CSV table of C-alpha atoms in Angstrom, one decimal:
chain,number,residue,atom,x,y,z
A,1,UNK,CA,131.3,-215.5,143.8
A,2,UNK,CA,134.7,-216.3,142.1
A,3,UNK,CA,132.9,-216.8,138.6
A,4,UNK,CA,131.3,-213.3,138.8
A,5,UNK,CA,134.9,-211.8,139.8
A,6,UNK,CA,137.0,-214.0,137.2
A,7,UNK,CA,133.6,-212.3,135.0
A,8,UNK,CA,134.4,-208.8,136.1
A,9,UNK,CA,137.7,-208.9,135.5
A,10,UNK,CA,137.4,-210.5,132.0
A,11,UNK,CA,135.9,-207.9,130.9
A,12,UNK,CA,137.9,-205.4,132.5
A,13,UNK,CA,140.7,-206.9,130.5
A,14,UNK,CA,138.6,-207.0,127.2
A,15,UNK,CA,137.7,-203.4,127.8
A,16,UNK,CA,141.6,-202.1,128.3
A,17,UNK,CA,142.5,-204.4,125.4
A,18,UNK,CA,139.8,-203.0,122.8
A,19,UNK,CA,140.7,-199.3,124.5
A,20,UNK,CA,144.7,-199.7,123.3
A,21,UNK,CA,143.9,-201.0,120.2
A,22,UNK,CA,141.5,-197.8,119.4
A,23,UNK,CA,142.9,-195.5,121.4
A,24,UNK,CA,146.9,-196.1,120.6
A,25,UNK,CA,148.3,-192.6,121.4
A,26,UNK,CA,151.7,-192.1,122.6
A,27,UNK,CA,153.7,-189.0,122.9
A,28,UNK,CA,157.1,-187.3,123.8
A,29,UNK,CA,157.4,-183.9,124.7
A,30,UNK,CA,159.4,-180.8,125.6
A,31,UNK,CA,159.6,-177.3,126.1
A,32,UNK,CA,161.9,-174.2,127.0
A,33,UNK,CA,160.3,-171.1,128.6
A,34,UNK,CA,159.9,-169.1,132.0
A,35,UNK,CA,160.0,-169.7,136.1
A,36,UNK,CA,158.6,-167.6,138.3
A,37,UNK,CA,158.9,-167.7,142.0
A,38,UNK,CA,157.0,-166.5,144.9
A,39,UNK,CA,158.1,-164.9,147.7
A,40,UNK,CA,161.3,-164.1,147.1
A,41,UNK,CA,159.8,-163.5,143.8
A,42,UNK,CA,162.5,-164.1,141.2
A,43,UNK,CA,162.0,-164.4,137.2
A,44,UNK,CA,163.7,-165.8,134.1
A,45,UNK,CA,163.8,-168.1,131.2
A,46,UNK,CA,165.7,-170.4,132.9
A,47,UNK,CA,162.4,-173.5,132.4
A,48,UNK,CA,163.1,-176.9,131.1
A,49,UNK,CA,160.7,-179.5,130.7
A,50,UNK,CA,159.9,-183.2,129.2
A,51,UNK,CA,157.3,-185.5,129.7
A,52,UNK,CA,156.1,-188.9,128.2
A,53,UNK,CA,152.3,-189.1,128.2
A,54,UNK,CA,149.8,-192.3,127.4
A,55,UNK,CA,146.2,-191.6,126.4
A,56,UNK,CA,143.9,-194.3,128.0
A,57,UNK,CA,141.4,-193.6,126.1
A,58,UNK,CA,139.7,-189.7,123.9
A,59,UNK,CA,139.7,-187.9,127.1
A,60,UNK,CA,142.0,-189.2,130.0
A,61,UNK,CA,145.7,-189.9,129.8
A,62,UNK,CA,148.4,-190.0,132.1
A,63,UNK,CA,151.9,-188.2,132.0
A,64,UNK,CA,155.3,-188.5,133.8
A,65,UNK,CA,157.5,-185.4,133.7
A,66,UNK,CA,160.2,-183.8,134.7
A,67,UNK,CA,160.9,-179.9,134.9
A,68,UNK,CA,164.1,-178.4,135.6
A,69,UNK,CA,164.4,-174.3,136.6
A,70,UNK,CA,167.4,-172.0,138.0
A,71,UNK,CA,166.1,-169.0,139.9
A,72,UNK,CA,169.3,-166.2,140.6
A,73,UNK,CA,168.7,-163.0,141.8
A,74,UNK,CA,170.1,-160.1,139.4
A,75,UNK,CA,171.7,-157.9,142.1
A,76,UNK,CA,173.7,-161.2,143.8
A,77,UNK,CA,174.5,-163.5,141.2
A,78,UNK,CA,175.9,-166.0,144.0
A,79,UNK,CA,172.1,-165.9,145.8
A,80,UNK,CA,169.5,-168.2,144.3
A,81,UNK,CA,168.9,-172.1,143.7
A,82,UNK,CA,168.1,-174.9,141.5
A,83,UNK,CA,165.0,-176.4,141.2
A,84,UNK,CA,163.8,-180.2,139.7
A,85,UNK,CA,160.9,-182.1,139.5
A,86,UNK,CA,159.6,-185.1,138.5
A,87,UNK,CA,155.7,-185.6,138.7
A,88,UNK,CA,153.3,-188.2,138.2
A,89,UNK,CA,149.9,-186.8,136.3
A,90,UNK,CA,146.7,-187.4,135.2
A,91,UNK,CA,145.6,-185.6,131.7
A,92,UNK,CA,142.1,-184.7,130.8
A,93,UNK,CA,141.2,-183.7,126.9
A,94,UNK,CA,139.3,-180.6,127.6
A,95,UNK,CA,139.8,-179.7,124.2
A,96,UNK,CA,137.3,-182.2,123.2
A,97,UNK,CA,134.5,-181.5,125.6
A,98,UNK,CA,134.6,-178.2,124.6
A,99,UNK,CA,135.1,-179.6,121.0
A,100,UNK,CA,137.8,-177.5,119.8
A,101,UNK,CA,139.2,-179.4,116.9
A,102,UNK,CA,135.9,-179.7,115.1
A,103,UNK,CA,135.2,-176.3,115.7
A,104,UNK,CA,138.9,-175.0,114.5
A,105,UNK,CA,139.1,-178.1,111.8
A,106,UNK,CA,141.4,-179.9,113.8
A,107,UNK,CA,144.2,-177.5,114.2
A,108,UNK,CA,143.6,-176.4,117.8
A,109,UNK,CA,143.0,-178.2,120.5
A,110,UNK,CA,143.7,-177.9,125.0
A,111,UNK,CA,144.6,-180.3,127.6
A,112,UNK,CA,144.8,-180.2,131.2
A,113,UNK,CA,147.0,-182.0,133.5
A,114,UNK,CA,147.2,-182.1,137.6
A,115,UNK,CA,149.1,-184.2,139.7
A,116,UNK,CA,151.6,-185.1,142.4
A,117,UNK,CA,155.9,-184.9,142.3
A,118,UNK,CA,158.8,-184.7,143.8
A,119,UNK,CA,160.8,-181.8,143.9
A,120,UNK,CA,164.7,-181.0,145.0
A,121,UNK,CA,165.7,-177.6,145.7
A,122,UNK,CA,169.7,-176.6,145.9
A,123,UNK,CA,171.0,-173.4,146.8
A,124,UNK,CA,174.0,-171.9,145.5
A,125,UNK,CA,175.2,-170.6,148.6
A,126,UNK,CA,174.5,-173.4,150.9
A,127,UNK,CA,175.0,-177.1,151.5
A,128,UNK,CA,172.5,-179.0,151.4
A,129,UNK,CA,169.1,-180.1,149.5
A,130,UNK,CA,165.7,-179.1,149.8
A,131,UNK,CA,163.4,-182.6,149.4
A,132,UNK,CA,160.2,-181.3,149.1
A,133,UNK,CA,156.9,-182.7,148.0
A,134,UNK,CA,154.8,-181.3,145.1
A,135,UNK,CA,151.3,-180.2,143.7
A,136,UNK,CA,151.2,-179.4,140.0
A,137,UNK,CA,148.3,-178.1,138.0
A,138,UNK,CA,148.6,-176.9,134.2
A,139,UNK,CA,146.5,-176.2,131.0
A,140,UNK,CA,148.1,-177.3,127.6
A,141,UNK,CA,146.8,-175.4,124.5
A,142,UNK,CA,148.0,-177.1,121.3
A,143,UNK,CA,148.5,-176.2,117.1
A,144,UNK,CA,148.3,-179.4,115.2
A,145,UNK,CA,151.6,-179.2,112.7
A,146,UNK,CA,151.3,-183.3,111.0
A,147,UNK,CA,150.0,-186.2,112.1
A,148,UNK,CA,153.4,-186.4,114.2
A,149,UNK,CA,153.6,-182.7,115.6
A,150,UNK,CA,152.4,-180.5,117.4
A,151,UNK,CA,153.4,-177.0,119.1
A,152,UNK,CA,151.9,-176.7,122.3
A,153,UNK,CA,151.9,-173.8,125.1
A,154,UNK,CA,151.9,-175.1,128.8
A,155,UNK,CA,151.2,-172.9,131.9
A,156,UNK,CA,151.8,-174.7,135.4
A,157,UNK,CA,151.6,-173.9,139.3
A,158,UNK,CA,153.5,-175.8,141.5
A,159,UNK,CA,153.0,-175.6,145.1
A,160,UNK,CA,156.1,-177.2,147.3
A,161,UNK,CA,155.4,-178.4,150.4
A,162,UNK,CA,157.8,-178.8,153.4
A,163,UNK,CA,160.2,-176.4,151.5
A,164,UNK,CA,163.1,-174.8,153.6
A,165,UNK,CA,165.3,-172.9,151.6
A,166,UNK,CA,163.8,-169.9,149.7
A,167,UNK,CA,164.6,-169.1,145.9
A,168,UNK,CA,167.5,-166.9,146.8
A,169,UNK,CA,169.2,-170.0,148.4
A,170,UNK,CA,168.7,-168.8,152.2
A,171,UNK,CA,166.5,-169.8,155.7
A,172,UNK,CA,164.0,-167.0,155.4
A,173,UNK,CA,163.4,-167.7,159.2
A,174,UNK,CA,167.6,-167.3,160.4
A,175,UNK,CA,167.3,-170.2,161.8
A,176,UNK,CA,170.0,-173.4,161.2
A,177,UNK,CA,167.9,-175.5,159.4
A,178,UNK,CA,164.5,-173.4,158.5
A,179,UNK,CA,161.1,-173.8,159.1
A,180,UNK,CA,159.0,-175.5,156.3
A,181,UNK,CA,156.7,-173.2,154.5
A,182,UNK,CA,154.6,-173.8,150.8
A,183,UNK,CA,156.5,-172.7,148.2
A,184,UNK,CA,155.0,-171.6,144.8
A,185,UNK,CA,156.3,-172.0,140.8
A,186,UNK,CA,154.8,-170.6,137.7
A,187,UNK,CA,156.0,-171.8,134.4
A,188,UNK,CA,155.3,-170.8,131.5
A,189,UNK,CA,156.5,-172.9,128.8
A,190,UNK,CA,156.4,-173.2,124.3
A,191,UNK,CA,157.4,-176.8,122.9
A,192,UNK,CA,156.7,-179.7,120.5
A,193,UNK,CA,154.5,-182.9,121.1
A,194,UNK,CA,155.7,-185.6,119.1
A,195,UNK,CA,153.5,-188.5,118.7
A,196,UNK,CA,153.9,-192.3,117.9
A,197,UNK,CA,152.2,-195.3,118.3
A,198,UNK,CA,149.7,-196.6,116.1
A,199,UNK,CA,147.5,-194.0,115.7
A,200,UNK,CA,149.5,-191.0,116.3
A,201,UNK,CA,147.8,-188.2,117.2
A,202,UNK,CA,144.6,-189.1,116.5
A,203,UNK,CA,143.1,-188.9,120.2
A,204,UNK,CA,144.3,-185.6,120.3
A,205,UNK,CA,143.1,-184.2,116.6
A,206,UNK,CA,140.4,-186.6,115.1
């Protein structure tokens, strides 16, 4: 029994050694673009995001981000919040299932990412912050620029759970402390990937 699992795991270790040395993809990215709330719902381009993200192998990757939004209402400049996140997420390369860079000669391409974070929400108006756990869920399309660069679009939905305050920075209950409700985020987003590693972009584009 301990040869088979000293076996198993041999080759586990075998396999994720010959998978980094084929499938060496890193990448930073970032990107500047809208939030949207719901109810209260509230809009602006008041999005920030960055992420790091590791591609196991040509179609699933990881990613760590973190997102950063302000939500103020236009009438009452001293109502509204601030939002951040940082999430945990596993990628999938639906751009090659659907096999979009053959079909566009390598210049377009689309992930998508889902996954779990943690979110903080201040108000302006109140003491206090929101601790609140989250659900994200996105689609990626990319441009390939170089070998180093692309321009990518991201559109995500966050649900907060256990959220208290709303986006204008109040208890929409009246009570003290608020009861928790789901919360929910649209951002809409336009940034660079940059990739390094040994082979670049390649997971992505070749």
């Amino acid at each position: 029994m301990i040869r088979k699992l000293t076996f198993i795991a041999m080759l586990v270790v075998v396999n994720f050694g010959y998978s980094q040395s084929r499938f060496d993809q890193y990448s930073l990215e970032a990107g500047y673009g809208m939030a949207a709330s719901g109810d209260p719902s509230i809009s602006g381009f008041t999005h920030f995001d960055a992420g790091f993200r590791y591609m196991i192998d040509e179609y699933w990757g990881i990613k760590f981000d973190f997102g950063s939004d302000q939500f103020r209402t236009g009438s009452n400049p001293e109502l509204g919040t601030d939002y951040k996140r940082f999430s945990f997420q596993g990628v999938y390369n639906l751009g090659r299932t659907l096999d979009l860079p053959n079909k566009t000669n390598g210049y377009m391409n689309v992930l998508a990412h889902g996954g779990l974070g943690y979110s903080t929400l201040k108000s302006v108006n109140l003491d206090g912050t929101d601790n609140i756990g989250s659900v994200i869920i996105g689609i990626t399309p990319q441009v390939y620029i170089s070998e180093n660069f692309a321009f990518m679009i991201d559109a995500s939905y966050i649900l907060n759970f256990s959220q208290h305050f709303d986006f204008e920075g109040n208890y929409p209950d009246g009570t003290a402390h608020g009861n928790d409700f789901t919360g929910k985020i649209l951002n809409v987003s336009f940034g660079i990937t940059y990739y390094f590693g040994r082979n670049r972009g390649d997971v992505d584009w070749r």
